[in-house]
């Protein structure tokens, strides 16, 4: 039985189909639709926290994006897309791989929640400043390097791109002026693995690689008469 990926559409679980496509790993993709904004019961049946992604491999059921990515890389991918300790860019790989869900994505989520409570208050201002510093750091890295870990495309890129693209339908931050990031995203969407994964996982979703943030998910639901 092949690896099964449970993907909540329009969510960070988009990383795993992309990872498998890049690694040329056979997998079964099960799509779960939001109901209409949050996770449906089908995800909650797999993960009590109601979060995706979830993978199943035989008797194993595993959640958490980074854990799932590392499992796939090392169990199915023979370590490809992860840099070994002997690689000159190993520390860079580790830093950017873990920054994605250890700093960047939690910050975007925090800003999303605070914006609904605090509006343009002091808390929002502080978080906006922090996001600006983080994006500037990433932009500088990508002006000098094709990929986050250096010359090689790695899982650090797969972990990061969601927050720079699809996450912006939930918190619409602007990337205008971050030319290193925008050029990077153009490279990403030219990858065959990315295009194949997008066609399977979220075929109706635009690429979201422009500087200006895309329409919000709530606006989309309202336009469809679902909210």
CSV table of N, CA and C in Angstrom, one decimal, residues 26-131:
chain,number,residue,atom,x,y,z
A,26,UNK,N,5.8,7.5,-5.4
A,26,UNK,CA,4.3,7.2,-5.6
A,26,UNK,C,3.6,7.4,-4.3
A,27,UNK,N,2.4,8.0,-4.4
A,27,UNK,CA,1.6,8.3,-3.2
A,27,UNK,C,0.1,8.4,-3.6
A,28,UNK,N,-0.7,8.2,-2.6
A,28,UNK,CA,-2.1,8.4,-2.7
A,28,UNK,C,-2.5,9.7,-2.1
A,29,UNK,N,-3.2,10.5,-2.8
A,29,UNK,CA,-3.6,11.8,-2.3
A,29,UNK,C,-5.1,11.8,-2.0
A,30,UNK,N,-5.4,12.1,-0.7
A,30,UNK,CA,-6.8,12.2,-0.3
A,30,UNK,C,-7.1,13.7,0.0
A,31,UNK,N,-8.0,14.3,-0.7
A,31,UNK,CA,-8.3,15.7,-0.5
A,31,UNK,C,-9.5,15.9,0.5
A,32,UNK,N,-9.3,16.9,1.3
A,32,UNK,CA,-10.3,17.2,2.3
A,32,UNK,C,-10.7,18.7,2.1
A,33,UNK,N,-11.9,19.0,2.0
A,33,UNK,CA,-12.4,20.4,1.7
A,33,UNK,C,-12.7,21.1,3.1
A,34,UNK,N,-12.4,22.3,3.1
A,34,UNK,CA,-12.7,23.1,4.3
A,34,UNK,C,-14.2,23.2,4.5
A,35,UNK,N,-14.7,23.4,5.7
A,35,UNK,CA,-16.1,23.3,6.0
A,35,UNK,C,-16.6,24.5,6.8
A,36,UNK,N,-16.9,25.7,6.2
A,36,UNK,CA,-16.3,26.1,4.9
A,36,UNK,C,-14.9,26.7,5.1
A,37,UNK,N,-14.6,27.1,6.4
A,37,UNK,CA,-13.4,27.8,6.7
A,37,UNK,C,-12.4,26.9,7.4
A,38,UNK,N,-12.9,26.1,8.4
A,38,UNK,CA,-12.0,25.3,9.2
A,38,UNK,C,-11.9,23.8,8.7
A,39,UNK,N,-11.2,23.0,9.4
A,39,UNK,CA,-11.0,21.6,9.0
A,39,UNK,C,-12.3,20.9,9.2
A,40,UNK,N,-12.6,19.9,8.2
A,40,UNK,CA,-13.8,19.1,8.3
A,40,UNK,C,-13.6,18.0,9.3
A,41,UNK,N,-14.7,17.3,9.7
A,41,UNK,CA,-14.6,16.1,10.6
A,41,UNK,C,-13.6,15.0,10.1
A,42,UNK,N,-13.5,14.9,8.8
A,42,UNK,CA,-12.6,13.9,8.3
A,42,UNK,C,-11.1,14.1,8.7
A,43,UNK,N,-10.7,15.3,8.8
A,43,UNK,CA,-9.3,15.6,9.3
A,43,UNK,C,-9.3,15.3,10.8
A,44,UNK,N,-10.3,15.8,11.5
A,44,UNK,CA,-10.3,15.6,13.0
A,44,UNK,C,-10.4,14.1,13.4
A,45,UNK,N,-10.9,13.3,12.5
A,45,UNK,CA,-10.9,11.8,12.8
A,45,UNK,C,-9.5,11.3,12.7
A,46,UNK,N,-8.6,11.9,11.9
A,46,UNK,CA,-7.3,11.4,11.7
A,46,UNK,C,-6.3,12.1,12.8
A,47,UNK,N,-6.6,13.3,13.1
A,47,UNK,CA,-5.7,14.0,14.0
A,47,UNK,C,-6.6,14.8,15.0
A,48,UNK,N,-6.6,14.4,16.3
A,48,UNK,CA,-7.4,15.1,17.3
A,48,UNK,C,-7.3,16.6,17.3
A,49,UNK,N,-6.1,17.1,16.9
A,49,UNK,CA,-5.9,18.6,16.8
A,49,UNK,C,-6.6,19.2,15.6
A,50,UNK,N,-7.1,18.4,14.7
A,50,UNK,CA,-7.9,18.9,13.6
A,50,UNK,C,-7.0,19.6,12.6
A,51,UNK,N,-5.7,19.3,12.5
A,51,UNK,CA,-4.8,19.9,11.6
A,51,UNK,C,-4.2,19.0,10.6
A,52,UNK,N,-3.9,19.6,9.4
A,52,UNK,CA,-3.3,18.9,8.3
A,52,UNK,C,-1.9,19.5,8.1
A,53,UNK,N,-1.0,18.7,7.6
A,53,UNK,CA,-1.2,17.4,6.9
A,53,UNK,C,-1.2,16.2,7.9
A,54,UNK,N,-1.7,15.1,7.4
A,54,UNK,CA,-1.6,13.8,8.0
A,54,UNK,C,-1.1,12.8,7.0
A,55,UNK,N,-0.2,12.0,7.3
A,55,UNK,CA,0.2,10.9,6.4
A,55,UNK,C,-0.1,9.6,7.1
A,56,UNK,N,-0.4,8.6,6.2
A,56,UNK,CA,-0.5,7.2,6.7
A,56,UNK,C,0.4,6.3,5.9
A,57,UNK,N,1.1,5.4,6.6
A,57,UNK,CA,2.0,4.5,6.0
A,57,UNK,C,1.9,3.2,6.7
A,58,UNK,N,1.1,2.3,6.2
A,58,UNK,CA,0.8,1.0,6.9
A,58,UNK,C,0.0,1.4,8.2
A,59,UNK,N,0.6,0.9,9.3
A,59,UNK,CA,-0.1,1.2,10.6
A,59,UNK,C,0.3,2.5,11.2
A,60,UNK,N,1.1,3.3,10.5
A,60,UNK,CA,1.5,4.6,11.0
A,60,UNK,C,0.6,5.7,10.6
A,61,UNK,N,0.2,6.5,11.5
A,61,UNK,CA,-0.5,7.8,11.2
A,61,UNK,C,0.4,8.9,11.8
A,62,UNK,N,0.8,9.9,11.0
A,62,UNK,CA,1.7,10.9,11.5
A,62,UNK,C,1.2,12.3,11.0
A,63,UNK,N,1.3,13.3,12.0
A,63,UNK,CA,0.9,14.6,11.6
A,63,UNK,C,2.1,15.5,11.8
A,64,UNK,N,2.0,16.8,11.7
A,64,UNK,CA,3.0,17.9,11.7
A,64,UNK,C,3.8,17.9,10.4
A,65,UNK,N,3.8,19.1,9.8
A,65,UNK,CA,4.4,19.2,8.5
A,65,UNK,C,5.9,18.8,8.4
A,66,UNK,N,6.7,19.3,9.4
A,66,UNK,CA,8.1,19.0,9.4
A,66,UNK,C,8.4,17.6,9.6
A,67,UNK,N,7.6,17.0,10.6
A,67,UNK,CA,7.8,15.6,10.9
A,67,UNK,C,7.5,14.7,9.7
A,68,UNK,N,6.4,15.1,9.0
A,68,UNK,CA,6.0,14.3,7.8
A,68,UNK,C,7.0,14.4,6.7
A,69,UNK,N,7.5,15.6,6.5
A,69,UNK,CA,8.5,15.9,5.5
A,69,UNK,C,9.8,15.1,5.8
A,70,UNK,N,10.2,15.1,7.0
A,70,UNK,CA,11.4,14.3,7.3
A,70,UNK,C,11.2,12.8,7.2
A,71,UNK,N,10.0,12.4,7.6
A,71,UNK,CA,9.7,11.0,7.4
A,71,UNK,C,9.8,10.5,6.0
A,72,UNK,N,9.1,11.3,5.1
A,72,UNK,CA,9.1,11.0,3.7
A,72,UNK,C,10.5,11.0,3.1
A,73,UNK,N,11.3,12.1,3.4
A,73,UNK,CA,12.6,12.2,2.9
A,73,UNK,C,13.5,11.0,3.2
A,74,UNK,N,13.4,10.6,4.5
A,74,UNK,CA,14.4,9.6,5.0
A,74,UNK,C,13.9,8.1,4.8
A,75,UNK,N,12.6,7.9,4.8
A,75,UNK,CA,12.0,6.6,4.6
A,75,UNK,C,11.8,6.3,3.2
A,76,UNK,N,11.4,7.2,2.4
A,76,UNK,CA,11.1,7.0,1.0
A,76,UNK,C,12.1,7.7,0.0
A,77,UNK,N,12.7,8.7,0.4
A,77,UNK,CA,13.5,9.5,-0.5
A,77,UNK,C,15.0,9.3,-0.5
A,78,UNK,N,15.5,8.4,0.4
A,78,UNK,CA,16.9,8.1,0.5
A,78,UNK,C,17.7,9.4,0.8
A,79,UNK,N,17.0,10.2,1.6
A,79,UNK,CA,17.7,11.5,2.1
A,79,UNK,C,17.8,12.6,1.1
A,80,UNK,N,17.3,12.4,-0.1
A,80,UNK,CA,17.3,13.5,-1.1
A,80,UNK,C,16.5,14.7,-0.6
A,81,UNK,N,16.9,15.8,-1.1
A,81,UNK,CA,16.4,17.2,-0.7
A,81,UNK,C,16.7,17.6,0.7
A,82,UNK,N,17.4,16.7,1.5
A,82,UNK,CA,18.0,17.2,2.8
A,82,UNK,C,19.5,17.1,2.6
A,83,UNK,N,20.1,18.1,3.1
A,83,UNK,CA,21.6,18.1,3.0
A,83,UNK,C,22.2,17.4,4.2
A,84,UNK,N,23.3,16.6,4.0
A,84,UNK,CA,23.9,15.8,5.1
A,84,UNK,C,24.9,16.8,5.8
A,85,UNK,N,25.3,16.3,7.1
A,85,UNK,CA,26.2,17.1,7.9
A,85,UNK,C,27.5,17.4,7.2
A,86,UNK,N,27.9,16.6,6.2
A,86,UNK,CA,29.1,16.8,5.5
A,86,UNK,C,29.1,17.9,4.4
A,87,UNK,N,27.8,18.4,4.1
A,87,UNK,CA,27.7,19.4,3.1
A,87,UNK,C,28.0,20.7,3.6
A,88,UNK,N,28.6,21.6,2.7
A,88,UNK,CA,29.1,22.9,3.2
A,88,UNK,C,27.9,23.8,3.6
A,89,UNK,N,26.7,23.5,3.1
A,89,UNK,CA,25.6,24.3,3.4
A,89,UNK,C,24.6,23.7,4.4
A,90,UNK,N,25.1,22.7,5.1
A,90,UNK,CA,24.3,21.9,6.0
A,90,UNK,C,23.6,22.9,7.1
A,91,UNK,N,24.4,23.8,7.7
A,91,UNK,CA,23.8,24.7,8.7
A,91,UNK,C,22.8,25.6,8.1
A,92,UNK,N,23.0,26.1,6.8
A,92,UNK,CA,22.0,26.9,6.2
A,92,UNK,C,20.7,26.1,5.9
A,93,UNK,N,20.9,24.9,5.5
A,93,UNK,CA,19.7,24.0,5.3
A,93,UNK,C,18.9,23.9,6.6
A,94,UNK,N,19.6,23.6,7.7
A,94,UNK,CA,18.9,23.4,8.9
A,94,UNK,C,18.2,24.7,9.4
A,95,UNK,N,18.9,25.8,9.2
A,95,UNK,CA,18.3,27.1,9.7
A,95,UNK,C,17.0,27.4,8.9
A,96,UNK,N,17.1,27.3,7.6
A,96,UNK,CA,15.9,27.7,6.8
A,96,UNK,C,14.8,26.7,6.9
A,97,UNK,N,15.1,25.4,7.0
A,97,UNK,CA,14.1,24.4,7.1
A,97,UNK,C,13.3,24.6,8.4
A,98,UNK,N,14.0,24.9,9.5
A,98,UNK,CA,13.3,25.0,10.8
A,98,UNK,C,12.7,26.4,11.0
A,99,UNK,N,13.3,27.4,10.3
A,99,UNK,CA,12.7,28.8,10.4
A,99,UNK,C,11.3,28.8,9.8
A,100,UNK,N,11.0,28.0,8.8
A,100,UNK,CA,9.7,28.0,8.2
A,100,UNK,C,8.5,27.8,9.2
A,101,UNK,N,8.6,26.7,10.0
A,101,UNK,CA,7.5,26.5,10.9
A,101,UNK,C,7.9,26.8,12.3
A,102,UNK,N,9.1,27.3,12.5
A,102,UNK,CA,9.5,27.7,13.9
A,102,UNK,C,9.4,29.2,14.1
A,103,UNK,N,9.3,29.9,13.0
A,103,UNK,CA,9.3,31.4,13.1
A,103,UNK,C,8.4,32.0,12.1
A,104,UNK,N,8.6,31.8,10.8
A,104,UNK,CA,7.8,32.5,9.8
A,104,UNK,C,6.3,32.2,9.8
A,105,UNK,N,6.0,30.9,9.8
A,105,UNK,CA,4.6,30.6,9.8
A,105,UNK,C,3.9,30.9,11.1
A,106,UNK,N,4.5,30.6,12.3
A,106,UNK,CA,3.8,31.1,13.5
A,106,UNK,C,3.6,32.6,13.6
A,107,UNK,N,4.6,33.3,13.0
A,107,UNK,CA,4.4,34.8,13.0
A,107,UNK,C,3.2,35.2,12.2
A,108,UNK,N,3.1,34.6,11.0
A,108,UNK,CA,2.0,35.0,10.1
A,108,UNK,C,0.7,34.6,10.8
A,109,UNK,N,0.6,33.5,11.4
A,109,UNK,CA,-0.6,33.1,12.1
A,109,UNK,C,-0.9,34.0,13.3
A,110,UNK,N,0.1,34.4,14.0
A,110,UNK,CA,-0.1,35.3,15.1
A,110,UNK,C,-0.6,36.7,14.6
A,111,UNK,N,-0.1,37.1,13.5
A,111,UNK,CA,-0.5,38.4,12.9
A,111,UNK,C,-1.9,38.3,12.4
A,112,UNK,N,-2.3,37.2,11.9
A,112,UNK,CA,-3.7,37.0,11.5
A,112,UNK,C,-4.7,37.1,12.6
A,113,UNK,N,-4.3,36.5,13.8
A,113,UNK,CA,-5.2,36.5,14.9
A,113,UNK,C,-5.2,37.9,15.6
A,114,UNK,N,-4.1,38.5,15.7
A,114,UNK,CA,-4.0,39.8,16.3
A,114,UNK,C,-4.7,40.9,15.5
A,115,UNK,N,-4.6,40.8,14.2
A,115,UNK,CA,-5.3,41.8,13.3
A,115,UNK,C,-6.8,41.8,13.5
A,116,UNK,N,-7.3,40.6,13.9
A,116,UNK,CA,-8.8,40.5,14.1
A,116,UNK,C,-9.2,41.1,15.5
A,117,UNK,N,-8.2,41.1,16.4
A,117,UNK,CA,-8.5,41.6,17.8
A,117,UNK,C,-8.1,43.0,18.0
A,118,UNK,N,-6.8,43.3,17.6
A,118,UNK,CA,-6.1,44.5,17.9
A,118,UNK,C,-6.2,45.5,16.8
A,119,UNK,N,-6.5,45.1,15.6
A,119,UNK,CA,-6.6,46.0,14.4
A,119,UNK,C,-5.2,46.5,14.1
A,120,UNK,N,-5.1,47.8,14.1
A,120,UNK,CA,-3.8,48.5,13.9
A,120,UNK,C,-3.1,49.0,15.2
A,121,UNK,N,-3.4,48.3,16.3
A,121,UNK,CA,-2.9,48.7,17.6
A,121,UNK,C,-1.4,48.4,17.7
A,122,UNK,N,-0.9,48.5,19.0
A,122,UNK,CA,0.5,48.4,19.2
A,122,UNK,C,1.0,47.0,19.0
A,123,UNK,N,0.2,46.0,19.3
A,123,UNK,CA,0.6,44.6,19.2
A,123,UNK,C,0.8,44.3,17.7
A,124,UNK,N,-0.1,44.8,16.9
A,124,UNK,CA,0.0,44.5,15.4
A,124,UNK,C,1.2,45.3,14.9
A,125,UNK,N,1.5,46.5,15.3
A,125,UNK,CA,2.6,47.2,14.8
A,125,UNK,C,3.9,46.5,15.1
A,126,UNK,N,4.0,46.0,16.3
A,126,UNK,CA,5.3,45.2,16.7
A,126,UNK,C,5.5,44.0,15.9
A,127,UNK,N,4.4,43.3,15.6
A,127,UNK,CA,4.5,42.1,14.8
A,127,UNK,C,4.8,42.4,13.3
A,128,UNK,N,4.2,43.5,12.9
A,128,UNK,CA,4.5,43.9,11.5
A,128,UNK,C,6.0,44.3,11.3
A,129,UNK,N,6.6,44.9,12.3
A,129,UNK,CA,8.0,45.2,12.3
A,129,UNK,C,8.8,44.0,12.3
A,130,UNK,N,8.4,43.0,13.1
A,130,UNK,CA,9.2,41.7,13.1
A,130,UNK,C,9.1,41.0,11.8
A,131,UNK,N,7.9,41.0,11.2
A,131,UNK,CA,7.8,40.3,9.9
A,131,UNK,C,8.6,41.0,8.8
